PDB file of C-alpha atoms in Angstrom:
ATOM      1  CA  MET A   1     135.959  81.121 195.559  1.00 40.00           C
ATOM      2  CA  THR A   2     136.737  77.853 193.939  1.00 44.00           C
ATOM      3  CA  GLN A   3     139.040  74.864 194.684  1.00 50.00           C
ATOM      4  CA  THR A   4     141.880  75.976 192.343  1.00 54.00           C
ATOM      5  CA  ASP A   5     142.002  79.243 193.731  1.00 85.00           C
ATOM      6  CA  GLU A   6     145.543  80.362 194.813  1.00 93.00           C
ATOM      7  CA  ILE A   7     147.061  83.213 196.411  1.00 97.00           C
ATOM      8  CA  PRO A   8     150.515  83.961 196.293  1.00 98.00           C
ATOM      9  CA  VAL A   9     152.235  85.761 199.217  1.00 98.00           C
ATOM     10  CA  LEU A  10     155.809  87.423 198.753  1.00 98.00           C
ATOM     11  CA  ILE A  11     157.840  87.041 202.680  1.00 98.00           C
ATOM     12  CA  SER A  12     160.079  90.095 202.127  1.00 98.00           C
ATOM     13  CA  SER A  13     163.879  89.194 203.784  1.00 98.00           C
ATOM     14  CA  ALA A  14     162.638  85.365 204.563  1.00 98.00           C
ATOM     15  CA  GLY A  15     166.094  85.231 206.140  1.00 96.00           C
ATOM     16  CA  ARG A  16     165.687  82.498 208.557  1.00 94.00           C
ATOM     17  CA  ARG A  17     162.086  83.037 209.409  1.00 96.00           C
ATOM     18  CA  GLY A  18     161.068  78.942 208.532  1.00 96.00           C
ATOM     19  CA  ALA A  19     158.024  78.675 211.212  1.00 96.00           C
ATOM     20  CA  LEU A  20     156.616  82.264 209.297  1.00 97.00           C
ATOM     21  CA  VAL A  21     156.565  80.633 205.857  1.00 98.00           C
ATOM     22  CA  ARG A  22     154.991  77.750 207.191  1.00 97.00           C
ATOM     23  CA  ALA A  23     152.490  79.339 208.924  1.00 97.00           C
ATOM     24  CA  PHE A  24     150.979  81.320 205.777  1.00 97.00           C
ATOM     25  CA  GLN A  25     151.763  78.200 203.849  1.00 97.00           C
ATOM     26  CA  GLN A  26     148.497  76.321 206.075  1.00 94.00           C
ATOM     27  CA  ALA A  27     146.619  79.702 205.760  1.00 94.00           C
ATOM     28  CA  GLY A  28     144.333  78.888 202.857  1.00 80.00           C
ATOM     29  CA  GLY A  29     141.023  77.310 204.162  1.00 74.00           C
ATOM     30  CA  ASP A  30     137.783  78.114 202.450  1.00 72.00           C
ATOM     31  CA  GLY A  31     138.917  76.813 199.198  1.00 72.00           C
ATOM     32  CA  SER A  32     141.788  78.399 198.398  1.00 83.00           C
ATOM     33  CA  ARG A  33     145.622  77.731 198.481  1.00 94.00           C
ATOM     34  CA  VAL A  34     147.884  80.422 199.262  1.00 97.00           C
ATOM     35  CA  VAL A  35     151.833  80.098 197.557  1.00 98.00           C
ATOM     36  CA  VAL A  36     154.717  81.595 199.207  1.00 98.00           C
ATOM     37  CA  HIS A  37     157.383  83.239 196.944  1.00 98.00           C
ATOM     38  CA  GLY A  38     160.000  83.947 200.089  1.00 98.00           C
ATOM     39  CA  CYS A  39     162.543  86.702 198.985  1.00 98.00           C
ATOM     40  CA  ASP A  40     166.145  87.627 200.137  1.00 98.00           C
ATOM     41  CA  LEU A  41     169.700  88.877 199.094  1.00 98.00           C
ATOM     42  CA  ASN A  42     170.365  84.989 198.311  1.00 97.00           C
ATOM     43  CA  PRO A  43     168.068  83.007 198.070  1.00 98.00           C
ATOM     44  CA  ASP A  44     170.037  79.683 197.519  1.00 97.00           C
ATOM     45  CA  LEU A  45     171.518  80.290 201.358  1.00 97.00           C
ATOM     46  CA  SER A  46     168.053  81.369 203.126  1.00 97.00           C
ATOM     47  CA  SER A  47     166.371  78.450 204.908  1.00 97.00           C
ATOM     48  CA  GLY A  48     163.137  81.007 204.233  1.00 97.00           C
ATOM     49  CA  CYS A  49     163.170  80.882 200.629  1.00 98.00           C
ATOM     50  CA  GLN A  50     164.430  77.520 200.171  1.00 98.00           C
ATOM     51  CA  LEU A  51     161.223  76.222 202.379  1.00 98.00           C
ATOM     52  CA  SER A  52     159.400  78.922 200.648  1.00 98.00           C
ATOM     53  CA  ASP A  53     157.768  77.061 197.210  1.00 98.00           C
ATOM     54  CA  HIS A  54     159.213  79.999 194.532  1.00 98.00           C
ATOM     55  CA  ALA A  55     162.278  81.791 195.488  1.00 98.00           C
ATOM     56  CA  HIS A  56     163.261  85.290 194.218  1.00 98.00           C
ATOM     57  CA  ARG A  57     167.226  87.065 193.947  1.00 98.00           C
ATOM     58  CA  VAL A  58     166.840  91.294 195.151  1.00 98.00           C
ATOM     59  CA  PRO A  59     168.591  93.791 196.065  1.00 98.00           C
ATOM     60  CA  ARG A  60     168.978  95.588 199.407  1.00 97.00           C
ATOM     61  CA  CYS A  61     166.155  97.586 200.041  1.00 97.00           C
ATOM     62  CA  THR A  62     167.971 101.057 200.839  1.00 96.00           C
ATOM     63  CA  ASP A  63     169.109 100.160 196.611  1.00 97.00           C
ATOM     64  CA  PRO A  64     167.295 102.203 194.296  1.00 97.00           C
ATOM     65  CA  GLY A  65     166.449  99.196 192.486  1.00 98.00           C
ATOM     66  CA  PHE A  66     164.971  97.428 195.289  1.00 98.00           C
ATOM     67  CA  ILE A  67     161.075  98.495 194.796  1.00 98.00           C
ATOM     68  CA  ASP A  68     161.589  98.231 190.998  1.00 98.00           C
ATOM     69  CA  ARG A  69     162.276  94.720 191.439  1.00 98.00           C
ATOM     70  CA  ILE A  70     160.457  93.983 193.723  1.00 98.00           C
ATOM     71  CA  GLU A  71     157.174  95.365 191.282  1.00 98.00           C
ATOM     72  CA  GLU A  72     158.442  93.576 188.827  1.00 98.00           C
ATOM     73  CA  ILE A  73     158.323  89.821 190.993  1.00 98.00           C
ATOM     74  CA  THR A  74     154.806  91.048 192.004  1.00 98.00           C
ATOM     75  CA  ARG A  75     153.304  91.431 188.642  1.00 98.00           C
ATOM     76  CA  ARG A  76     155.063  88.011 186.859  1.00 98.00           C
ATOM     77  CA  ASN A  77     153.653  86.066 189.656  1.00 98.00           C
ATOM     78  CA  ASN A  78     150.094  87.640 190.297  1.00 98.00           C
ATOM     79  CA  ILE A  79     151.291  88.140 194.149  1.00 98.00           C
ATOM     80  CA  ARG A  80     148.395  89.189 196.484  1.00 98.00           C
ATOM     81  CA  LEU A  81     150.128  89.842 199.385  1.00 98.00           C
ATOM     82  CA  ILE A  82     153.491  91.185 200.448  1.00 98.00           C
ATOM     83  CA  VAL A  83     154.800  91.020 204.302  1.00 98.00           C
ATOM     84  CA  PRO A  84     157.625  92.147 204.910  1.00 98.00           C
ATOM     85  CA  THR A  85     160.317  91.565 208.035  1.00 97.00           C
ATOM     86  CA  ILE A  86     162.833  93.331 208.920  1.00 96.00           C
ATOM     87  CA  ASP A  87     162.684  96.999 210.196  1.00 95.00           C
ATOM     88  CA  THR A  88     165.385  98.568 207.332  1.00 94.00           C
ATOM     89  CA  GLU A  89     162.962  97.757 204.479  1.00 97.00           C
ATOM     90  CA  LEU A  90     159.583  98.931 206.059  1.00 97.00           C
ATOM     91  CA  ALA A  91     160.012 103.220 205.028  1.00 97.00           C
ATOM     92  CA  ALA A  92     161.109 101.856 201.183  1.00 98.00           C
ATOM     93  CA  TYR A  93     157.514  99.196 201.325  1.00 98.00           C
ATOM     94  CA  ALA A  94     155.635 101.610 203.271  1.00 98.00           C
ATOM     95  CA  GLY A  95     156.194 105.022 200.483  1.00 98.00           C
ATOM     96  CA  ALA A  96     155.871 102.159 197.165  1.00 98.00           C
ATOM     97  CA  ALA A  97     152.601 100.714 198.203  1.00 98.00           C
ATOM     98  CA  GLU A  98     150.011 102.666 196.675  1.00 98.00           C
ATOM     99  CA  ARG A  99     152.870 101.565 192.924  1.00 98.00           C
ATOM    100  CA  LEU A 100     152.773  97.851 194.852  1.00 98.00           C
ATOM    101  CA  ALA A 101     148.719  98.104 195.083  1.00 98.00           C
ATOM    102  CA  GLU A 102     148.696  99.593 191.523  1.00 98.00           C
ATOM    103  CA  ALA A 103     150.201  96.250 190.780  1.00 98.00           C
ATOM    104  CA  GLY A 104     148.448  93.915 192.151  1.00 97.00           C
ATOM    105  CA  ALA A 105     149.258  93.343 195.890  1.00 98.00           C
ATOM    106  CA  ARG A 106     149.005  94.499 199.048  1.00 98.00           C
ATOM    107  CA  VAL A 107     151.632  95.312 201.440  1.00 98.00           C
ATOM    108  CA  HIS A 108     150.998  94.379 204.660  1.00 98.00           C
ATOM    109  CA  VAL A 109     152.862  97.792 205.958  1.00 98.00           C
ATOM    110  CA  SER A 110     151.259 100.427 208.134  1.00 98.00           C
ATOM    111  CA  PRO A 111     151.347 104.436 206.224  1.00 97.00           C
ATOM    112  CA  PRO A 112     154.989 106.302 206.256  1.00 97.00           C
ATOM    113  CA  GLY A 113     154.196 108.542 209.588  1.00 97.00           C
ATOM    114  CA  VAL A 114     153.733 105.386 211.726  1.00 98.00           C
ATOM    115  CA  ILE A 115     156.262 103.616 210.403  1.00 98.00           C
ATOM    116  CA  ALA A 116     158.869 107.213 211.111  1.00 96.00           C
ATOM    117  CA  ALA A 117     156.966 107.383 214.165  1.00 96.00           C
ATOM    118  CA  VAL A 118     158.187 103.471 215.171  1.00 96.00           C
ATOM    119  CA  ARG A 119     161.506 103.212 213.433  1.00 94.00           C
ATOM    120  CA  ASP A 120     162.876 106.324 215.894  1.00 94.00           C
ATOM    121  CA  LYS A 121     162.816 105.011 219.326  1.00 93.00           C
ATOM    122  CA  LEU A 122     162.841 108.038 220.723  1.00 94.00           C
ATOM    123  CA  GLN A 123     159.861 109.503 218.647  1.00 95.00           C
ATOM    124  CA  THR A 124     158.051 106.632 220.077  1.00 96.00           C
ATOM    125  CA  MET A 125     158.447 107.048 223.009  1.00 97.00           C
ATOM    126  CA  ARG A 126     157.176 110.914 223.013  1.00 96.00           C
ATOM    127  CA  VAL A 127     154.339 109.912 220.740  1.00 97.00           C
ATOM    128  CA  LEU A 128     153.267 107.017 223.459  1.00 98.00           C
ATOM    129  CA  ALA A 129     154.058 109.548 226.318  1.00 97.00           C
ATOM    130  CA  GLU A 130     151.644 111.690 224.689  1.00 96.00           C
ATOM    131  CA  ALA A 131     148.903 109.529 224.038  1.00 96.00           C
ATOM    132  CA  GLY A 132     149.647 108.480 227.536  1.00 97.00           C
ATOM    133  CA  VAL A 133     150.945 105.310 227.566  1.00 98.00           C
ATOM    134  CA  PRO A 134     153.243 104.555 230.553  1.00 98.00           C
ATOM    135  CA  VAL A 135     156.678 104.869 228.909  1.00 98.00           C
ATOM    136  CA  PRO A 136     160.681 105.190 230.635  1.00 97.00           C
ATOM    137  CA  GLU A 137     162.214 108.851 230.426  1.00 96.00           C
ATOM    138  CA  SER A 138     164.537 109.218 227.772  1.00 96.00           C
ATOM    139  CA  CYS A 139     166.264 111.593 226.323  1.00 95.00           C
ATOM    140  CA  THR A 140     168.877 112.495 223.578  1.00 94.00           C
ATOM    141  CA  GLU A 141     172.602 111.823 223.937  1.00 93.00           C
ATOM    142  CA  GLU A 142     172.772 115.399 223.770  1.00 94.00           C
ATOM    143  CA  GLU A 143     170.378 116.052 226.720  1.00 95.00           C
ATOM    144  CA  LEU A 144     172.167 113.736 228.831  1.00 95.00           C
ATOM    145  CA  ARG A 145     175.395 115.196 228.545  1.00 94.00           C
ATOM    146  CA  ALA A 146     174.189 118.673 228.815  1.00 94.00           C
ATOM    147  CA  ASP A 147     172.259 117.890 232.201  1.00 95.00           C
ATOM    148  CA  PRO A 148     174.284 113.812 233.441  1.00 94.00           C
ATOM    149  CA  GLY A 149     172.137 113.578 236.956  1.00 92.00           C
ATOM    150  CA  ARG A 150     168.513 113.767 234.459  1.00 93.00           C
ATOM    151  CA  LEU A 151     168.159 110.093 234.532  1.00 94.00           C
ATOM    152  CA  GLY A 152     170.283 109.054 237.833  1.00 93.00           C
ATOM    153  CA  TRP A 153     173.010 106.302 236.772  1.00 95.00           C
ATOM    154  CA  PRO A 154     172.970 103.422 235.727  1.00 95.00           C
ATOM    155  CA  VAL A 155     171.617 104.623 232.064  1.00 95.00           C
ATOM    156  CA  PHE A 156     171.204 102.450 229.026  1.00 94.00           C
ATOM    157  CA  GLY A 157     172.205 103.181 225.934  1.00 94.00           C
ATOM    158  CA  LYS A 158     170.241 102.379 222.188  1.00 91.00           C
ATOM    159  CA  PRO A 159     170.550 103.230 218.829  1.00 92.00           C
ATOM    160  CA  VAL A 160     167.367 105.236 218.170  1.00 89.00           C
ATOM    161  CA  GLY A 161     166.752 104.394 214.698  1.00 82.00           C
ATOM    162  CA  GLY A 162     168.380 100.396 215.995  1.00 73.00           C
ATOM    163  CA  SER A 163     167.262  96.834 215.828  1.00 66.00           C
ATOM    164  CA  ALA A 164     167.541  93.319 216.559  1.00 60.00           C
ATOM    165  CA  SER A 165     169.715  94.218 219.997  1.00 64.00           C
ATOM    166  CA  ARG A 166     172.483  96.405 217.406  1.00 72.00           C
ATOM    167  CA  GLY A 167     174.477  98.699 219.552  1.00 77.00           C
ATOM    168  CA  LEU A 168     172.789  98.367 223.711  1.00 87.00           C
ATOM    169  CA  GLY A 169     174.645  99.338 226.405  1.00 91.00           C
ATOM    170  CA  VAL A 170     174.512  99.801 230.254  1.00 94.00           C
ATOM    171  CA  TYR A 171     176.773 102.880 231.418  1.00 95.00           C
ATOM    172  CA  ALA A 172     177.437 103.084 235.165  1.00 94.00           C
ATOM    173  CA  ARG A 173     178.429 106.662 235.087  1.00 92.00           C
ATOM    174  CA  PRO A 174     178.881 109.353 233.148  1.00 93.00           C
ATOM    175  CA  GLU A 175     182.855 108.293 232.594  1.00 91.00           C
ATOM    176  CA  ASP A 176     181.812 105.132 231.159  1.00 90.00           C
ATOM    177  CA  LEU A 177     180.040 106.788 228.512  1.00 91.00           C
ATOM    178  CA  SER A 178     182.208 107.270 224.592  1.00 88.00           C
ATOM    179  CA  ALA A 179     183.379 109.787 223.472  1.00 87.00           C
ATOM    180  CA  SER A 180     181.088 109.545 220.477  1.00 86.00           C
ATOM    181  CA  PHE A 181     179.107 106.986 218.978  1.00 90.00           C
ATOM    182  CA  ALA A 182     178.557 106.314 215.641  1.00 86.00           C
ATOM    183  CA  GLU A 183     174.984 106.926 214.918  1.00 89.00           C
ATOM    184  CA  PRO A 184     172.254 108.986 217.109  1.00 92.00           C
ATOM    185  CA  MET A 185     172.010 107.174 220.563  1.00 94.00           C
ATOM    186  CA  MET A 186     169.039 108.037 223.433  1.00 93.00           C
ATOM    187  CA  PHE A 187     169.293 107.178 226.689  1.00 96.00           C
ATOM    188  CA  GLN A 188     166.590 105.388 229.504  1.00 96.00           C
ATOM    189  CA  PRO A 189     166.864 104.742 233.631  1.00 95.00           C
ATOM    190  CA  VAL A 190     167.868 100.801 233.525  1.00 95.00           C
ATOM    191  CA  LEU A 191     164.572  99.047 234.405  1.00 96.00           C
ATOM    192  CA  THR A 192     164.654  95.345 236.163  1.00 96.00           C
ATOM    193  CA  GLY A 193     161.968  93.174 236.168  1.00 97.00           C
ATOM    194  CA  ALA A 194     160.448  90.712 233.328  1.00 97.00           C
ATOM    195  CA  GLU A 195     160.179  91.287 229.691  1.00 97.00           C
ATOM    196  CA  TYR A 196     157.203  90.529 228.177  1.00 98.00           C
ATOM    197  CA  THR A 197     156.397  90.474 223.621  1.00 97.00           C
ATOM    198  CA  VAL A 198     153.216  91.607 222.891  1.00 98.00           C
ATOM    199  CA  ASN A 199     152.342  90.896 220.090  1.00 98.00           C
ATOM    200  CA  MET A 200     148.356  92.520 218.219  1.00 98.00           C
ATOM    201  CA  PHE A 201     146.612  92.524 215.333  1.00 98.00           C
ATOM    202  CA  VAL A 202     144.579  95.490 213.879  1.00 98.00           C
ATOM    203  CA  ASP A 203     142.263  94.867 211.286  1.00 97.00           C
ATOM    204  CA  GLU A 204     142.244  96.585 207.961  1.00 96.00           C
ATOM    205  CA  GLY A 205     139.506  99.087 209.311  1.00 95.00           C
ATOM    206  CA  GLY A 206     141.598 100.034 212.252  1.00 97.00           C
ATOM    207  CA  GLU A 207     140.151  97.526 215.075  1.00 97.00           C
ATOM    208  CA  LEU A 208     142.162  95.906 217.538  1.00 98.00           C
ATOM    209  CA  ARG A 209     141.026  92.162 217.040  1.00 98.00           C
ATOM    210  CA  CYS A 210     143.715  90.442 219.187  1.00 98.00           C
ATOM    211  CA  VAL A 211     146.079  91.140 221.524  1.00 98.00           C
ATOM    212  CA  ILE A 212     148.606  88.430 223.164  1.00 98.00           C
ATOM    213  CA  PRO A 213     151.334  88.499 225.676  1.00 98.00           C
ATOM    214  CA  HIS A 214     154.022  85.584 225.825  1.00 98.00           C
ATOM    215  CA  LEU A 215     156.331  86.424 228.644  1.00 98.00           C
ATOM    216  CA  ARG A 216     160.460  86.191 227.540  1.00 97.00           C
ATOM    217  CA  ILE A 217     162.230  83.704 229.712  1.00 97.00           C
ATOM    218  CA  GLN A 218     165.282  83.746 227.464  1.00 95.00           C
ATOM    219  CA  THR A 219     165.830  85.487 224.513  1.00 91.00           C
ATOM    220  CA  ARG A 220     169.219  85.090 221.823  1.00 87.00           C
ATOM    221  CA  ALA A 221     170.156  87.307 219.218  1.00 78.00           C
ATOM    222  CA  GLY A 222     167.199  90.058 220.086  1.00 78.00           C
ATOM    223  CA  GLU A 223     164.739  87.358 219.364  1.00 85.00           C
ATOM    224  CA  VAL A 224     162.463  84.842 222.245  1.00 91.00           C
ATOM    225  CA  GLU A 225     163.863  81.589 222.321  1.00 93.00           C
ATOM    226  CA  LYS A 226     161.379  80.217 224.888  1.00 97.00           C
ATOM    227  CA  GLY A 227     158.768  81.964 225.731  1.00 97.00           C
ATOM    228  CA  ARG A 228     154.721  81.713 227.541  1.00 98.00           C
ATOM    229  CA  THR A 229     152.068  82.884 226.594  1.00 98.00           C
ATOM    230  CA  GLU A 230     149.890  85.252 229.149  1.00 98.00           C
ATOM    231  CA  ARG A 231     147.007  86.713 229.364  1.00 98.00           C
ATOM    232  CA  ARG A 232     146.819  89.763 230.903  1.00 97.00           C
ATOM    233  CA  ALA A 233     144.708  92.754 231.457  1.00 97.00           C
ATOM    234  CA  ASP A 234     146.948  94.898 232.061  1.00 98.00           C
ATOM    235  CA  LEU A 235     149.612  94.189 229.003  1.00 98.00           C
ATOM    236  CA  ARG A 236     146.299  94.346 226.985  1.00 98.00           C
ATOM    237  CA  ALA A 237     145.337  97.589 227.744  1.00 98.00           C
ATOM    238  CA  LEU A 238     148.750  99.327 226.583  1.00 98.00           C
ATOM    239  CA  ALA A 239     147.742  97.921 223.397  1.00 98.00           C
ATOM    240  CA  GLU A 240     144.568  99.727 223.275  1.00 98.00           C
ATOM    241  CA  GLY A 241     147.216 102.643 223.906  1.00 98.00           C
ATOM    242  CA  ILE A 242     149.594 102.090 221.549  1.00 98.00           C
ATOM    243  CA  CYS A 243     146.345 102.399 219.285  1.00 97.00           C
ATOM    244  CA  ARG A 244     145.303 105.026 219.706  1.00 97.00           C
ATOM    245  CA  ALA A 245     148.618 106.928 219.872  1.00 98.00           C
ATOM    246  CA  LEU A 246     148.762 105.714 216.186  1.00 98.00           C
ATOM    247  CA  PRO A 247     145.786 105.460 215.204  1.00 97.00           C
ATOM    248  CA  ASP A 248     146.757 104.998 211.336  1.00 97.00           C
ATOM    249  CA  ALA A 249     148.646 101.382 212.351  1.00 98.00           C
ATOM    250  CA  ARG A 250     147.254  98.145 210.161  1.00 97.00           C
ATOM    251  CA  GLY A 251     147.689  94.749 210.468  1.00 97.00           C
ATOM    252  CA  VAL A 252     150.299  92.429 212.519  1.00 98.00           C
ATOM    253  CA  MET A 253     152.651  94.687 215.199  1.00 98.00           C
ATOM    254  CA  CYS A 254     154.249  93.745 218.460  1.00 97.00           C
ATOM    255  CA  PHE A 255     155.867  95.548 221.660  1.00 97.00           C
ATOM    256  CA  GLN A 256     158.065  94.853 223.658  1.00 96.00           C
ATOM    257  CA  VAL A 257     156.966  95.437 228.096  1.00 98.00           C
ATOM    258  CA  ILE A 258     159.565  95.625 231.378  1.00 98.00           C
ATOM    259  CA  ASP A 259     157.368  95.022 233.409  1.00 98.00           C
ATOM    260  CA  ASP A 260     159.717  96.660 236.905  1.00 97.00           C
ATOM    261  CA  PRO A 261     158.058  95.729 239.948  1.00 96.00           C
ATOM    262  CA  ARG A 262     159.269  99.458 241.380  1.00 94.00           C
ATOM    263  CA  LEU A 263     157.804 101.605 239.052  1.00 94.00           C
ATOM    264  CA  GLY A 264     155.072  99.235 236.585  1.00 96.00           C
ATOM    265  CA  PRO A 265     154.692  98.173 232.816  1.00 98.00           C
ATOM    266  CA  LYS A 266     156.854 100.242 230.388  1.00 98.00           C
ATOM    267  CA  VAL A 267     156.559 100.409 227.054  1.00 98.00           C
ATOM    268  CA  ILE A 268     160.392 100.263 225.555  1.00 96.00           C
ATOM    269  CA  GLU A 269     159.406  99.441 221.636  1.00 94.00           C
ATOM    270  CA  ILE A 270     157.525  99.123 219.265  1.00 96.00           C
ATOM    271  CA  ASN A 271     157.533  96.809 215.910  1.00 95.00           C
ATOM    272  CA  ALA A 272     155.525  97.453 212.829  1.00 97.00           C
ATOM    273  CA  ARG A 273     155.309  94.019 211.553  1.00 97.00           C
ATOM    274  CA  PHE A 274     155.608  90.347 212.086  1.00 97.00           C
ATOM    275  CA  GLY A 275     157.962  90.126 215.538  1.00 94.00           C
ATOM    276  CA  GLY A 276     160.662  86.808 216.215  1.00 93.00           C
ATOM    277  CA  GLY A 277     158.689  85.600 218.652  1.00 94.00           C
ATOM    278  CA  TYR A 278     154.717  85.024 216.316  1.00 97.00           C
ATOM    279  CA  PRO A 279     154.844  81.160 215.536  1.00 96.00           C
ATOM    280  CA  LEU A 280     154.317  80.542 219.589  1.00 97.00           C
ATOM    281  CA  ALA A 281     150.990  83.209 218.589  1.00 98.00           C
ATOM    282  CA  HIS A 282     150.493  81.213 216.017  1.00 98.00           C
ATOM    283  CA  HIS A 283     150.527  78.013 217.189  1.00 97.00           C
ATOM    284  CA  ALA A 284     148.326  79.065 220.679  1.00 98.00           C
ATOM    285  CA  GLY A 285     145.878  80.109 218.395  1.00 98.00           C
ATOM    286  CA  ALA A 286     145.903  83.689 217.430  1.00 98.00           C
ATOM    287  CA  ARG A 287     146.415  82.891 213.567  1.00 97.00           C
ATOM    288  CA  PHE A 288     147.784  86.961 212.323  1.00 98.00           C
ATOM    289  CA  ALA A 289     148.720  84.882 209.178  1.00 98.00           C
ATOM    290  CA  ASP A 290     145.122  83.432 208.559  1.00 96.00           C
ATOM    291  CA  TRP A 291     143.362  86.678 208.876  1.00 97.00           C
ATOM    292  CA  LEU A 292     145.273  88.260 206.668  1.00 97.00           C
ATOM    293  CA  ILE A 293     144.995  85.987 204.387  1.00 96.00           C
ATOM    294  CA  ALA A 294     141.156  86.228 204.758  1.00 94.00           C
ATOM    295  CA  GLU A 295     141.667  90.290 204.274  1.00 96.00           C
ATOM    296  CA  VAL A 296     143.121  90.339 200.515  1.00 95.00           C
ATOM    297  CA  ALA A 297     140.240  87.260 200.116  1.00 93.00           C
ATOM    298  CA  GLY A 298     137.542  88.908 201.043  1.00 92.00           C
ATOM    299  CA  ARG A 299     136.502  87.005 203.724  1.00 91.00           C
ATOM    300  CA  GLN A 300     135.101  87.838 206.699  1.00 90.00           C
ATOM    301  CA  SER A 301     138.030  86.494 209.501  1.00 90.00           C
ATOM    302  CA  ASP A 302     137.324  85.143 212.842  1.00 93.00           C
ATOM    303  CA  ALA A 303     140.280  87.635 214.136  1.00 97.00           C
ATOM    304  CA  GLY A 304     139.425  87.612 218.317  1.00 97.00           C
ATOM    305  CA  ASP A 305     141.384  86.744 221.705  1.00 97.00           C
ATOM    306  CA  ASP A 306     140.574  82.965 221.516  1.00 97.00           C
ATOM    307  CA  TRP A 307     143.778  82.234 222.255  1.00 98.00           C
ATOM    308  CA  ARG A 308     145.068  79.704 224.585  1.00 98.00           C
ATOM    309  CA  ASP A 309     147.040  80.988 228.012  1.00 98.00           C
ATOM    310  CA  GLY A 310     150.632  79.296 229.318  1.00 98.00           C
ATOM    311  CA  VAL A 311     151.611  77.972 225.914  1.00 98.00           C
ATOM    312  CA  THR A 312     155.178  77.991 225.897  1.00 98.00           C
ATOM    313  CA  MET A 313     157.676  77.924 223.187  1.00 97.00           C
ATOM    314  CA  LEU A 314     161.131  76.058 223.139  1.00 97.00           C
ATOM    315  CA  ARG A 315     163.159  77.036 219.947  1.00 93.00           C
ATOM    316  CA  TYR A 316     166.322  74.738 219.312  1.00 91.00           C
ATOM    317  CA  ASP A 317     168.193  75.002 215.926  1.00 89.00           C
ATOM    318  CA  ASP A 318     167.475  72.827 213.048  1.00 90.00           C
ATOM    319  CA  ALA A 319     168.656  73.227 209.326  1.00 92.00           C
ATOM    320  CA  VAL A 320     167.364  72.672 205.534  1.00 92.00           C
ATOM    321  CA  PHE A 321     169.681  70.855 203.310  1.00 93.00           C
ATOM    322  CA  THR A 322     169.766  71.136 199.338  1.00 91.00           C
ATOM    323  CA  GLY A 323     171.737  69.778 196.437  1.00 87.00           C
TER     324      GLY A 323
END
């Protein structure tokens, strides 16, 4: 590589993900420079796009022209890596990964089968349970109504395809259930105890290279606001189980765990993308962005579990000004 080599990266749905943008801007090394392109519905009002080196307007990921626009951006700017950041766009990118590879970009996304399994939270529980990964007992709304005592009460309900803490609820008794729900729901026993996010990195060959858990001390809108890294062998074992359950998974994923004092740690969901708490992992030494760039550049990465225990993140509000 030469001193002038550039690796253009597209952060999709950049939104407020300024820390992720900065992580990639700093991830070049060895004579390469990462140039970050951000895209969003309204890049002028996206702090992540404003912090990027270049910004692009795109339609919603559900729009029929979404992938056409992403391919256009990719070809015009020689994008080499596309990084999705929200659950709702993962299926679109997984289905178009080969097409975008022909345009010159690797899409940081697992194959469609993996995305289908993790986007359906009930299916996630079934796949993990079959692989021996500890998960809470789960059922559909119809199953719960047919057998109200199967989980005990209270129960925890959430949308099967939900994200960002949308539609969550605790119901103390059968009479508290809504007469109907706006979308398919699943139900589980109410778990108590400390909650963890576990970030994991699977390299392009399918090897689990890094597992870094952090305690979710305080959250806001579903994302960790205050957290602390904790090195725990039992949580690493859960990540290994997820890799057995989803052997085709690649790249960065994170999963949530509730460490119930009676039942032990239970996996409650998986996100097959960079999680909102990734900046804590990055600062602690689990530099997933660097490792992805190394793979794209054809270099050997130093991915591993050499990260710092006991690192605390205390998020605060900041602002980006334009004009």
